[in-house]
Coordinates of C-alpha atoms in Angstrom, one line a residue:
X152 CA 67.1 -10.9 -5.8
X153 CA 69.4 -9.8 -8.6
X154 CA 70.4 -13.4 -9.3
X155 CA 66.7 -14.4 -9.5
X156 CA 66.0 -11.5 -11.8
X157 CA 69.0 -12.5 -14.0
X158 CA 67.7 -16.1 -14.0
X159 CA 64.3 -15.1 -15.3
X160 CA 65.9 -12.6 -17.8
X161 CA 67.9 -15.5 -19.3
X162 CA 64.7 -17.6 -19.6
X163 CA 62.8 -14.7 -21.0
X164 CA 65.5 -14.2 -23.7
X165 CA 65.5 -17.9 -24.6
X166 CA 63.3 -18.2 -27.6
X167 CA 61.8 -21.5 -28.9
X168 CA 59.2 -22.5 -31.5
X169 CA 55.6 -21.9 -30.4
X170 CA 54.2 -24.9 -32.2
X171 CA 53.9 -26.9 -28.9
X172 CA 52.0 -24.2 -27.3
X173 CA 49.7 -24.0 -30.3
X174 CA 49.0 -27.7 -29.9
X175 CA 48.3 -27.2 -26.2
X176 CA 46.0 -24.2 -26.9
X177 CA 43.8 -26.2 -29.3
X178 CA 43.7 -29.3 -27.2
X179 CA 43.0 -27.4 -24.0
X180 CA 40.2 -25.4 -25.6
X181 CA 38.6 -28.7 -26.7
X182 CA 38.8 -30.2 -23.3
X183 CA 37.5 -27.1 -21.6
X184 CA 34.6 -27.0 -24.1
X185 CA 33.8 -30.6 -23.2
X186 CA 33.7 -29.7 -19.5
X187 CA 31.5 -26.7 -20.3
X188 CA 29.1 -28.7 -22.4
X189 CA 28.8 -31.2 -19.5
X190 CA 28.2 -28.3 -17.1
X191 CA 25.6 -27.0 -19.5
X192 CA 23.8 -30.4 -19.7
X193 CA 23.7 -30.6 -15.9
X194 CA 22.8 -27.0 -15.5
X195 CA 19.6 -27.5 -13.5
X196 CA 21.2 -30.2 -11.3
X197 CA 24.1 -27.9 -10.3
X198 CA 22.5 -24.4 -10.1
X199 CA 18.8 -25.1 -9.3
X200 CA 17.8 -25.4 -5.6
X201 CA 15.9 -28.5 -6.7
X202 CA 16.3 -29.4 -10.3
X203 CA 13.4 -28.1 -12.4
X204 CA 11.3 -27.9 -9.3
X205 CA 12.8 -24.9 -7.5
X206 CA 14.9 -23.0 -10.1
X207 CA 18.0 -20.9 -9.3
X208 CA 17.6 -17.3 -8.3
X209 CA 19.9 -16.2 -11.2
X210 CA 19.8 -17.3 -14.8
X211 CA 23.4 -18.0 -15.8
X212 CA 22.6 -19.0 -19.4
X213 CA 23.8 -15.8 -21.0
X214 CA 27.1 -15.7 -19.1
X215 CA 27.6 -19.4 -19.8
X216 CA 27.1 -18.9 -23.6
X217 CA 29.6 -16.0 -23.6
X218 CA 32.1 -18.3 -21.7
X219 CA 31.7 -21.0 -24.3
X220 CA 32.2 -18.5 -27.1
X221 CA 35.4 -17.2 -25.5
X222 CA 36.8 -20.7 -25.3
X223 CA 36.0 -21.3 -28.9
X224 CA 37.8 -18.1 -29.8
X225 CA 40.9 -19.3 -27.8
X226 CA 40.9 -22.6 -29.7
X227 CA 40.7 -20.7 -33.0
X228 CA 43.3 -18.2 -31.8
X229 CA 41.0 -15.3 -32.6
X230 CA 41.0 -12.1 -30.5
X231 CA 42.9 -14.2 -28.0
X232 CA 43.8 -11.5 -25.5
X233 CA 40.2 -10.4 -25.0
X234 CA 39.0 -14.0 -25.1
X235 CA 41.4 -15.1 -22.4
X236 CA 40.4 -12.2 -20.2
X237 CA 36.7 -13.1 -20.6
X238 CA 37.5 -16.7 -20.1
X239 CA 39.3 -16.1 -16.8
X240 CA 36.6 -13.7 -15.5
X241 CA 33.8 -16.2 -16.2
X242 CA 35.9 -19.0 -14.7
X243 CA 35.9 -17.0 -11.5
X244 CA 32.1 -16.5 -11.7
X245 CA 31.2 -20.1 -12.4
X246 CA 33.9 -22.3 -10.8
X247 CA 36.1 -20.1 -8.7
X248 CA 33.9 -20.3 -5.6
X249 CA 31.9 -23.4 -6.4
X250 CA 31.8 -25.9 -3.5
X251 CA 29.2 -28.7 -3.8
X252 CA 30.5 -29.7 -7.3
X253 CA 34.1 -28.6 -7.1
X254 CA 36.8 -31.0 -8.1
X255 CA 40.5 -30.9 -8.7
X256 CA 40.3 -30.1 -12.4
X257 CA 38.6 -26.8 -11.6
X258 CA 41.7 -25.7 -9.7
X259 CA 43.8 -26.5 -12.8
X260 CA 41.4 -24.5 -15.0
X261 CA 41.8 -21.5 -12.7
X262 CA 45.6 -21.6 -12.9
X263 CA 45.7 -22.2 -16.6
X264 CA 43.1 -19.5 -17.4
X265 CA 45.0 -17.0 -15.3
X266 CA 48.3 -17.6 -17.1
X267 CA 46.7 -17.6 -20.6
X268 CA 45.9 -13.9 -20.2
X269 CA 49.7 -13.1 -20.3
X270 CA 51.0 -15.7 -22.7
X271 CA 51.8 -15.6 -26.4
X272 CA 49.3 -18.4 -27.3
X273 CA 48.5 -17.1 -30.7
X274 CA 52.0 -16.9 -32.2
X275 CA 51.4 -20.1 -34.3
X276 CA 48.4 -21.7 -35.8
X277 CA 46.0 -18.9 -35.0
X278 CA 43.6 -16.6 -36.9
X279 CA 45.2 -13.7 -35.0
X280 CA 48.5 -14.6 -36.8
X281 CA 46.6 -14.6 -40.1
X282 CA 45.1 -11.2 -39.4
X283 CA 48.5 -9.8 -38.5
X284 CA 50.0 -11.2 -41.7
X285 CA 47.2 -9.6 -43.7
X286 CA 47.6 -6.3 -41.9
X287 CA 51.3 -5.8 -42.7
X288 CA 51.5 -7.4 -46.1
X289 CA 51.1 -5.9 -49.6
X290 CA 51.8 -7.0 -53.2
X291 CA 55.5 -6.4 -52.8
X292 CA 56.1 -8.0 -49.4
X293 CA 54.4 -10.7 -47.3
X294 CA 55.0 -10.1 -43.6
X295 CA 55.8 -13.2 -41.6
X296 CA 55.4 -12.8 -37.8
X297 CA 58.0 -14.7 -35.7
X298 CA 57.1 -18.2 -34.6
X299 CA 59.5 -17.9 -31.6
X300 CA 58.3 -17.2 -28.0
X301 CA 60.0 -17.2 -24.6
X302 CA 60.5 -20.6 -23.1
X303 CA 58.7 -19.1 -20.0
X304 CA 55.4 -19.6 -21.8
X305 CA 56.0 -23.4 -21.5
X306 CA 57.6 -23.4 -18.0
X307 CA 54.9 -21.3 -16.4
X308 CA 52.1 -23.8 -17.1
X309 CA 54.3 -26.8 -16.1
X310 CA 55.3 -25.1 -12.9
X311 CA 51.9 -23.9 -11.7
X312 CA 49.7 -26.7 -12.9
X313 CA 51.9 -29.7 -12.5
X314 CA 55.0 -29.1 -10.4
X315 CA 53.2 -27.2 -7.6
X316 CA 50.4 -29.7 -7.5
X317 CA 52.8 -32.7 -7.3
X318 CA 54.9 -30.9 -4.6
X319 CA 51.8 -30.4 -2.4
X320 CA 50.4 -33.8 -3.1
X321 CA 53.6 -35.5 -1.8
X322 CA 53.1 -33.9 1.6
X323 CA 49.9 -35.9 1.8
X324 CA 51.1 -39.1 0.3
X325 CA 54.0 -39.4 2.7
X326 CA 51.6 -39.3 5.6
X327 CA 49.3 -41.9 4.0
X328 CA 49.3 -45.6 4.9
X329 CA 48.0 -46.5 1.5
X330 CA 50.7 -44.6 -0.4
X331 CA 53.6 -45.5 1.8
X332 CA 52.7 -49.2 1.5
X333 CA 52.4 -49.1 -2.2
X334 CA 48.6 -49.6 -2.6
X335 CA 47.8 -45.9 -3.2
X336 CA 46.9 -46.5 -6.9
X337 CA 45.6 -50.1 -6.4
X338 CA 43.0 -49.4 -3.7
X339 CA 40.8 -46.8 -5.4
X340 CA 40.8 -48.9 -8.5
X341 CA 39.4 -51.9 -6.7
X342 CA 36.3 -50.2 -5.3
X343 CA 33.5 -50.4 -7.9
X344 CA 31.8 -47.1 -6.8
X345 CA 35.1 -45.3 -7.5
X346 CA 35.8 -46.7 -11.0
X347 CA 34.0 -47.0 -14.3
X348 CA 36.2 -49.8 -15.7
X349 CA 37.2 -53.3 -14.4
X350 CA 41.0 -53.5 -14.7
X351 CA 41.3 -56.7 -12.7
X352 CA 43.7 -58.1 -15.3
X353 CA 46.1 -55.4 -14.2
X354 CA 45.1 -55.1 -10.5
X355 CA 45.8 -58.8 -10.0
X356 CA 49.5 -58.2 -10.8
X357 CA 50.6 -57.4 -7.2
X358 CA 54.2 -56.3 -7.8
X359 CA 53.4 -54.2 -10.8
X360 CA 50.6 -52.2 -9.1
X361 CA 52.8 -51.8 -6.0
X362 CA 55.6 -50.5 -8.3
X363 CA 53.2 -48.0 -9.9
X364 CA 52.1 -46.7 -6.5
X365 CA 55.7 -46.1 -5.3
X366 CA 56.7 -44.8 -8.7
X367 CA 54.0 -42.2 -8.5
X368 CA 55.2 -40.9 -5.2
X369 CA 58.8 -40.7 -6.3
X370 CA 57.9 -39.1 -9.6
X371 CA 55.8 -36.4 -7.9
X372 CA 58.5 -35.7 -5.4
X373 CA 61.2 -35.2 -8.1
X374 CA 59.2 -33.4 -10.7
X375 CA 59.5 -29.8 -9.3
X376 CA 63.3 -30.0 -9.3
X377 CA 63.8 -31.7 -12.6
X378 CA 61.1 -30.6 -15.1
X379 CA 63.3 -27.9 -16.7
X380 CA 66.1 -30.4 -17.4
X381 CA 66.4 -31.6 -20.9
X382 CA 67.3 -35.2 -20.1
X383 CA 64.2 -35.5 -17.8
X384 CA 61.7 -34.6 -20.6
X385 CA 61.2 -38.0 -22.2
X386 CA 61.0 -40.0 -18.9
X387 CA 58.6 -37.4 -17.6
X388 CA 56.4 -37.5 -20.7
X389 CA 56.2 -41.3 -20.6
X390 CA 55.4 -41.5 -16.9
X391 CA 53.1 -38.5 -16.8
X392 CA 51.1 -39.3 -19.9
X393 CA 50.9 -43.0 -18.9
X394 CA 49.8 -42.0 -15.4
X395 CA 47.0 -39.7 -16.6
X396 CA 46.0 -42.0 -19.5
X397 CA 45.5 -44.6 -16.8
X398 CA 43.3 -42.2 -14.9
X399 CA 41.2 -41.6 -18.0
X400 CA 40.7 -45.4 -18.5
X401 CA 40.1 -46.3 -14.9
X402 CA 38.3 -43.3 -13.3
X403 CA 35.3 -41.2 -14.5
X404 CA 37.3 -38.0 -14.6
X405 CA 38.3 -37.9 -18.3
X406 CA 38.8 -34.1 -18.6
X407 CA 41.2 -34.1 -15.7
X408 CA 43.3 -36.9 -17.2
X409 CA 43.2 -35.5 -20.7
X410 CA 43.9 -31.9 -19.4
X411 CA 47.1 -33.1 -17.7
X412 CA 48.1 -35.0 -20.8
X413 CA 47.7 -31.8 -22.7
X414 CA 50.0 -30.0 -20.2
X415 CA 52.6 -32.8 -20.6
X416 CA 52.7 -32.2 -24.3
X417 CA 54.4 -28.9 -23.5
X418 CA 57.4 -31.0 -22.6
X419 CA 57.6 -32.6 -26.0
X420 CA 60.7 -31.2 -27.8
X421 CA 59.6 -28.6 -30.3
X422 CA 61.5 -30.3 -33.1
X423 CA 59.0 -33.2 -32.8
X424 CA 56.1 -31.1 -34.0
X425 CA 58.1 -30.0 -37.1
X426 CA 58.8 -33.6 -37.8
X427 CA 55.1 -34.5 -37.4
X428 CA 54.2 -31.7 -39.9
X429 CA 56.7 -33.1 -42.4
X430 CA 55.4 -36.6 -42.0
X431 CA 51.7 -35.7 -42.6
X432 CA 52.4 -33.4 -45.5
X433 CA 52.0 -34.5 -49.1
X434 CA 55.3 -35.6 -50.7
X435 CA 54.4 -33.3 -53.6
X436 CA 51.7 -30.6 -54.0
X437 CA 48.3 -31.8 -55.2
X438 CA 47.4 -28.4 -56.8
X439 CA 49.4 -25.5 -58.3
X440 CA 47.5 -22.3 -57.6
X441 CA 48.0 -19.5 -60.1
X442 CA 47.2 -16.0 -59.0
X443 CA 47.9 -12.3 -59.9
X444 CA 50.8 -11.2 -57.7
X445 CA 49.9 -7.5 -58.3
X446 CA 46.3 -7.9 -57.1
X447 CA 46.0 -7.0 -53.4
X448 CA 42.9 -9.3 -53.0
X449 CA 44.7 -12.2 -54.7
X450 CA 47.7 -11.8 -52.4
X451 CA 45.5 -11.9 -49.4
X452 CA 43.7 -15.0 -50.7
X453 CA 47.1 -16.7 -51.1
X454 CA 48.1 -15.7 -47.5
X455 CA 44.8 -17.2 -46.3
X456 CA 45.3 -20.5 -48.2
X457 CA 48.9 -20.8 -47.1
X458 CA 47.9 -20.3 -43.5
X459 CA 45.5 -23.3 -43.5
X460 CA 47.5 -25.5 -45.8
X461 CA 48.8 -27.8 -43.1
X462 CA 49.4 -30.8 -45.4
X463 CA 51.3 -28.8 -48.0
X464 CA 48.7 -29.6 -50.7
X465 CA 49.2 -26.4 -52.6
X466 CA 52.0 -24.8 -54.6
X467 CA 51.6 -21.1 -55.4
X468 CA 52.8 -19.5 -58.6
X469 CA 52.0 -16.0 -59.8
X470 CA 50.8 -15.4 -63.3
X471 CA 53.9 -13.2 -63.7
X472 CA 56.1 -16.3 -63.1
X473 CA 54.5 -18.5 -65.8
X474 CA 57.0 -20.2 -68.1
X475 CA 57.0 -22.9 -70.7
X476 CA 57.2 -25.5 -67.8
X477 CA 53.6 -24.6 -66.9
X478 CA 52.1 -26.7 -69.6
X479 CA 48.4 -26.1 -70.2
X480 CA 48.3 -22.9 -68.2
X481 CA 50.7 -21.1 -70.6
X482 CA 48.3 -21.7 -73.4
X483 CA 45.6 -19.6 -71.7
X484 CA 45.4 -15.9 -72.5
X485 CA 47.3 -13.7 -70.0
X486 CA 44.4 -11.3 -69.5
X487 CA 42.1 -14.3 -68.7
X488 CA 44.7 -15.6 -66.1
X489 CA 44.8 -12.1 -64.5
X490 CA 41.0 -12.0 -64.4
X491 CA 40.3 -15.5 -63.0
X492 CA 41.9 -17.9 -60.6
X493 CA 43.3 -21.0 -62.3
X494 CA 44.7 -24.2 -60.9
X495 CA 46.5 -27.3 -62.2
X496 CA 46.2 -30.6 -60.3
X497 CA 49.1 -33.1 -59.9
X498 CA 47.4 -35.1 -62.7
X499 CA 47.5 -32.2 -65.1
X500 CA 43.8 -31.2 -65.0
X501 CA 43.1 -27.5 -65.4
X502 CA 40.6 -26.0 -63.0
X503 CA 39.1 -22.5 -63.0
X504 CA 37.4 -20.2 -60.5
X505 CA 35.3 -21.9 -57.8
X506 CA 36.5 -25.4 -58.8
X507 CA 40.0 -24.3 -57.8
X508 CA 38.8 -23.3 -54.3
X509 CA 36.7 -26.4 -53.9
X510 CA 39.7 -28.6 -54.8
X511 CA 42.0 -26.7 -52.4
X512 CA 39.5 -26.7 -49.5
X513 CA 38.9 -30.4 -49.7
X514 CA 42.6 -30.9 -48.9
X515 CA 42.7 -28.6 -45.8
X516 CA 41.6 -30.2 -42.5
X517 CA 40.0 -27.0 -41.1
X518 CA 38.3 -26.0 -44.4
X519 CA 37.3 -29.4 -45.9
X520 CA 33.7 -28.7 -44.7
X521 CA 33.6 -25.7 -47.0
X522 CA 34.8 -27.9 -49.9
X523 CA 32.2 -30.5 -49.1
X524 CA 29.5 -27.8 -49.1
X525 CA 30.7 -26.7 -52.5
X526 CA 30.0 -30.2 -53.8
X527 CA 26.3 -29.8 -53.0
X528 CA 24.2 -28.7 -56.0
X529 CA 22.7 -25.3 -55.4
X530 CA 25.4 -24.3 -52.9
X531 CA 28.0 -24.9 -55.6
X532 CA 26.0 -22.7 -58.1
X533 CA 25.6 -19.9 -55.5
X534 CA 29.3 -20.0 -54.8
X535 CA 30.0 -19.8 -58.5
X536 CA 27.9 -16.7 -58.8
X537 CA 29.5 -15.1 -55.8
X538 CA 33.0 -15.9 -57.1
X539 CA 32.1 -14.5 -60.5
X540 CA 30.8 -11.3 -59.0
X541 CA 33.9 -10.8 -56.8
X542 CA 36.2 -11.5 -59.8
X543 CA 34.4 -9.0 -62.0
X544 CA 34.3 -6.3 -59.3
X545 CA 37.7 -6.6 -57.6
X546 CA 40.2 -3.8 -57.9
X547 CA 42.4 -4.6 -61.0
X548 CA 44.5 -1.5 -61.0
X549 CA 48.0 -2.8 -60.5
X550 CA 50.8 -1.1 -58.7
X551 CA 54.2 -1.7 -60.1
X552 CA 57.7 -0.3 -59.7
X553 CA 57.1 1.9 -62.8
X554 CA 53.7 3.3 -61.8
X555 CA 53.9 4.0 -58.1
X556 CA 57.2 2.6 -56.8
X557 CA 57.4 0.7 -53.5
X558 CA 56.3 1.9 -50.1
X559 CA 57.4 -0.5 -47.3
X560 CA 54.5 -1.4 -45.0
X561 CA 54.8 -0.2 -41.4
X562 CA 56.0 -3.4 -39.6
X563 CA 55.1 -3.8 -35.9
X564 CA 57.8 -2.7 -33.5
X565 CA 59.2 -5.1 -30.9
X566 CA 57.5 -3.9 -27.8
X567 CA 60.3 -5.2 -25.6
X568 CA 62.6 -2.5 -26.9
X569 CA 60.2 0.4 -26.1
X570 CA 61.6 2.6 -23.4
X571 CA 59.4 3.5 -20.5
X572 CA 62.0 5.5 -18.5
X573 CA 65.5 6.6 -19.2
X574 CA 67.0 3.3 -18.0
X575 CA 64.1 0.9 -18.3
X576 CA 62.4 -0.8 -21.3
X577 CA 59.2 -2.8 -21.4
X578 CA 61.3 -5.9 -21.3
X579 CA 62.8 -4.9 -17.9
X580 CA 59.4 -4.3 -16.5
X581 CA 58.1 -7.6 -17.8
X582 CA 61.0 -9.6 -16.3
X583 CA 60.5 -7.7 -13.0
X584 CA 56.8 -8.6 -12.9
X585 CA 57.5 -12.2 -13.8
X586 CA 60.1 -12.5 -11.0
X587 CA 57.6 -10.9 -8.6
X588 CA 54.8 -13.2 -9.8
X589 CA 57.0 -16.3 -9.3
X590 CA 57.8 -15.2 -5.7
X591 CA 54.1 -14.6 -5.1
X592 CA 53.3 -18.1 -6.4
X593 CA 55.9 -19.5 -4.1
X594 CA 54.5 -17.7 -1.0
X595 CA 51.0 -19.0 -1.9
X596 CA 52.2 -22.5 -2.4
X597 CA 54.2 -22.5 0.8
X598 CA 51.1 -21.2 2.7
X599 CA 49.0 -24.1 1.2
X600 CA 51.6 -26.8 1.9
X601 CA 52.0 -25.5 5.4
X602 CA 48.5 -26.8 6.0
X603 CA 49.3 -30.3 4.5
X604 CA 48.7 -33.5 6.4
X605 CA 52.4 -34.4 6.8
X606 CA 53.2 -31.0 8.4
X607 CA 50.1 -30.9 10.5
X608 CA 50.9 -34.4 11.9
X609 CA 54.5 -33.2 12.6
X610 CA 53.2 -30.0 14.4
X611 CA 50.8 -32.1 16.5
X612 CA 53.4 -34.8 17.4
X613 CA 56.0 -32.2 18.5
X614 CA 53.4 -30.1 20.4
X615 CA 54.0 -27.1 18.2
X616 CA 50.4 -26.9 17.1
X617 CA 49.4 -25.2 20.4
X618 CA 52.2 -22.6 20.4
X619 CA 51.8 -18.9 19.8
X620 CA 54.1 -18.7 16.7
X621 CA 52.1 -21.5 15.0
X622 CA 48.9 -19.7 15.9
X623 CA 50.0 -16.5 14.2
X624 CA 51.2 -18.5 11.2
X625 CA 47.8 -20.1 10.9
X626 CA 46.1 -16.7 11.1
X627 CA 48.5 -15.4 8.4
X628 CA 48.4 -18.2 5.9
X629 CA 44.6 -18.9 6.0
X630 CA 43.5 -15.9 4.0
X631 CA 46.4 -16.5 1.6
X632 CA 45.1 -20.0 1.0
X633 CA 41.6 -18.8 0.5
X634 CA 42.7 -16.2 -2.1
X635 CA 45.1 -18.5 -4.0
X636 CA 42.5 -21.2 -4.2
X637 CA 39.8 -19.0 -5.7
X638 CA 41.9 -16.9 -8.1
X639 CA 44.8 -19.1 -9.1
X640 CA 43.7 -22.7 -8.2
X641 CA 46.7 -23.0 -5.8
X642 CA 45.3 -25.3 -3.1
X643 CA 45.8 -28.5 -1.2
X644 CA 45.8 -31.7 -3.2
X645 CA 44.9 -34.7 -0.9
X646 CA 44.0 -36.9 -3.8
X647 CA 43.0 -40.6 -3.1
X648 CA 43.9 -40.3 0.6
X649 CA 43.1 -42.9 3.3
X650 CA 40.2 -40.9 4.7
X651 CA 38.5 -41.0 1.3
X652 CA 38.1 -44.8 1.5
X653 CA 38.2 -45.7 5.2
X654 CA 34.8 -47.1 6.0
X655 CA 33.5 -46.7 2.5
X656 CA 31.8 -50.1 2.6
X657 CA 28.6 -49.2 0.8
X658 CA 27.5 -48.6 -2.8
X659 CA 24.1 -46.9 -3.4
X660 CA 22.2 -47.0 -6.7
X661 CA 18.7 -45.8 -7.8
X662 CA 16.1 -47.4 -10.1
X663 CA 13.0 -45.7 -11.5
X664 CA 9.6 -47.4 -11.7
X665 CA 7.4 -45.6 -14.2
X666 CA 3.7 -45.4 -14.2
X667 CA 3.4 -48.3 -16.6
X668 CA 5.5 -50.5 -14.4
X669 CA 8.6 -50.3 -16.5
X670 CA 11.8 -50.1 -14.5
X671 CA 14.9 -48.2 -15.5
X672 CA 18.2 -48.3 -13.7
X673 CA 19.4 -44.7 -13.4
X674 CA 22.8 -44.0 -15.0
X675 CA 24.4 -43.0 -11.7
X676 CA 25.8 -46.3 -10.4
X677 CA 25.3 -49.2 -12.9
X678 CA 24.1 -52.7 -11.9
X679 CA 27.6 -53.9 -11.4
X680 CA 28.3 -51.1 -8.9
X681 CA 30.5 -49.0 -11.2
X682 CA 30.2 -45.3 -11.7
X683 CA 27.9 -44.6 -14.7
X684 CA 27.9 -41.6 -17.1
X685 CA 25.7 -39.3 -15.0
X686 CA 28.6 -39.0 -12.5
X687 CA 31.5 -38.1 -14.6
X688 CA 33.9 -35.3 -13.7
X689 CA 32.5 -32.9 -11.1
X690 CA 29.4 -35.1 -10.6
X691 CA 31.6 -38.0 -9.7
X692 CA 33.2 -36.1 -6.9
X693 CA 29.8 -34.8 -5.8
X694 CA 28.0 -38.1 -5.7
X695 CA 30.9 -40.3 -4.6
X696 CA 32.3 -38.2 -1.8
X697 CA 29.5 -35.7 -0.9
X698 CA 26.2 -37.3 -1.5
X699 CA 27.4 -40.8 -0.4
X700 CA 31.0 -40.8 0.9
X701 CA 32.7 -43.0 3.4
X702 CA 30.7 -41.6 6.3
X703 CA 27.2 -41.1 5.1
X704 CA 25.4 -37.8 6.0
X705 CA 21.7 -38.9 5.9
X706 CA 20.5 -35.4 4.9
X707 CA 23.1 -35.1 2.0
X708 CA 22.1 -38.6 0.8
X709 CA 18.4 -37.8 0.9
X710 CA 18.9 -34.5 -1.0
X711 CA 21.3 -36.1 -3.5
X712 CA 19.0 -39.0 -4.4
X713 CA 16.2 -36.4 -4.7
X714 CA 18.2 -34.1 -7.0
X715 CA 19.7 -36.7 -9.3
X716 CA 16.5 -38.7 -9.7
X717 CA 14.4 -35.6 -10.3
X718 CA 16.9 -34.3 -12.8
X719 CA 16.9 -37.6 -14.7
X720 CA 13.1 -37.7 -14.7
X721 CA 12.7 -34.2 -16.2
X722 CA 15.5 -34.8 -18.7
X723 CA 13.9 -37.9 -20.0
X724 CA 10.3 -36.6 -20.0
X725 CA 8.9 -38.7 -17.1
X726 CA 6.3 -37.4 -14.7
X727 CA 7.8 -37.2 -11.3
X728 CA 4.4 -37.5 -9.6
X729 CA 3.8 -41.0 -11.0
X730 CA 7.4 -42.2 -10.8
X731 CA 8.7 -44.2 -7.9
X732 CA 12.5 -44.3 -7.2
X733 CA 13.9 -47.5 -5.6
X734 CA 17.1 -47.2 -3.6
X735 CA 19.5 -50.1 -3.5
X736 CA 22.5 -50.8 -1.3
X737 CA 25.5 -53.1 -2.0
X738 CA 27.8 -53.8 0.9
X739 CA 31.5 -54.0 0.0
X740 CA 34.8 -54.3 1.9
X741 CA 37.6 -51.8 2.1
X742 CA 41.1 -53.4 2.0
X743 CA 44.2 -52.3 3.9
X744 CA 46.5 -54.5 1.9
X745 CA 46.7 -56.0 -1.6
X746 CA 44.3 -58.8 -2.4
X747 CA 43.9 -60.9 -5.5
X748 CA 40.6 -60.5 -7.5
X749 CA 39.3 -58.0 -5.0
X750 CA 37.3 -55.9 -7.4
X751 CA 35.4 -58.8 -8.9
X752 CA 34.6 -60.1 -5.5
X753 CA 33.0 -56.8 -4.5
X754 CA 31.1 -56.5 -7.7
X755 CA 29.6 -60.0 -7.0
X756 CA 28.0 -58.7 -3.7
X757 CA 24.2 -58.6 -4.0
X758 CA 22.0 -55.5 -4.1
X759 CA 19.3 -55.1 -1.5
X760 CA 16.5 -52.6 -1.7
X761 CA 16.5 -50.3 1.3
X762 CA 14.0 -47.6 0.5
X763 CA 11.7 -45.9 -2.1
X764 CA 11.2 -42.3 -2.8
X765 CA 8.4 -40.3 -4.6
X766 CA 7.1 -36.8 -5.0
X767 CA 4.0 -36.2 -2.9
X768 CA 2.4 -32.7 -2.7
X769 CA 5.6 -30.9 -3.9
X770 CA 7.8 -32.8 -1.5
X771 CA 10.1 -35.7 -2.1
X772 CA 9.3 -38.3 0.5
X773 CA 11.8 -41.1 1.3
X774 CA 12.4 -43.0 4.5
X775 CA 16.1 -43.9 4.3
X776 CA 17.5 -46.2 7.0
X777 CA 20.8 -45.1 8.6
X778 CA 23.4 -46.4 6.2
X779 CA 26.2 -46.6 8.7
X780 CA 24.2 -49.0 10.9
X781 CA 23.5 -51.4 8.1

């Protein structure tokens, strides 16, 4: 235990630049927001008992809007500690226990959102950093918070969201015929109802797709043991990003693929982000910004502009530093320079007041919209009036060495060094908690993997499954698995397994016939048989494996067609009473070995109409044949 504690203490003490984590924070917030907006769009489909017809018992709108706000704050890096706590709490409420629409990215969200509550995600590129700089700065000293954080902030996400997932997934893939014969990646990509893109040009390259299948299994098996090694970073980034970029292109689960790509960016060497910043920055400043260094408000404005000046467009000089080299500016009366903000462009043009801010904002990616607004007549004039009022009414009483001396601001103390007991600091307690949390994660992951397909097959083949020790282990690990899945997203990952496709020889689509006779193919499954935009992300898993699936449950199929078609009708302003929904079936094959041009052959299979559905007296009536017998 002491060795493990010492190991985590060394990692805790190892400080690296937080730029990579800032990039991840922004990208992750964007991806999670996209997921939330999609959830919001399909609100009635997911939460209503029957979309728009029988509403949900609870109105989730207010909580959902708060969740969206918390994710926006995380992306901005504003009030991040509170925002991450709210984000995790609402994740538990909305997706922690969801079943009908759950999919594997929801598990990743739970794990990430849990860790974010304890991580230093606002150390770089955040508004919280700006506020801290403002708080501890004055006209004599500008406080610069450290940009360094513990490497554990990076490793924690990689361990929980990638390494543990891959580790468990291998215990399924090694018991799968498809994966052990190399077609684990090829097979799902050749079934039209599983994909949204025809990649036959790649799928027809037998040895390449077999190589990708085997490479995936080997990569996942090794990742847990190598992801902290420096030499493994570049190969892991290439393979990992390539794998999940392929998922984005091929399968209708974009937020999963992009989310994992965001995680892999944490493996990018931190020096890379500094090089990127240098590349995108201007070779020379576009504007020299002149300000009164003895004016508290002016100093805070400079701190603000520096914070958002990612491209290095601005150079700052105080009025007190003006020399003969500042041609054009040195000709302006000193009192005028102290009263108003002046700027000088790279071309030598002198700007004053609101024009300086407009010029500066237009060269800042996050504030360019403000600069564009200030180009609009009316808004510009209002801004000019506001600037004039602020400039005339700001505090101009200067504090100098001669008048009031210098009082150092109270800088924040390093909380790690705070003593809690005679022999223990906050740092000791944190490292102890991190060590304990790691062990807890390991116990949870072991309980989950204990129930994997490979181990279950082994227990059955050896006769251990019916023994008393295994019975007690089952009783012990089951509640652990339930808890870890809900609260941390640690669960089994049998992705693209044999059972998902065995017997999946049918594609089902729906077409609406309106009262005027016009027919519209619903965007669930398109006319080629591919997944359409209504079944992206969680809806894809719901329709593909729960509404339809390899072994069709007739009741689930009936209710699914009812719900999706009714939701579509209401969303598009069609009267459900006068709309007839035609149900079509396409028969396809499920391969057990690689075949050339297989996907195109399945798409060429004809559609046949098998039923119609309509609303009659508040009931959806549809006489579906038994799909498994067709």
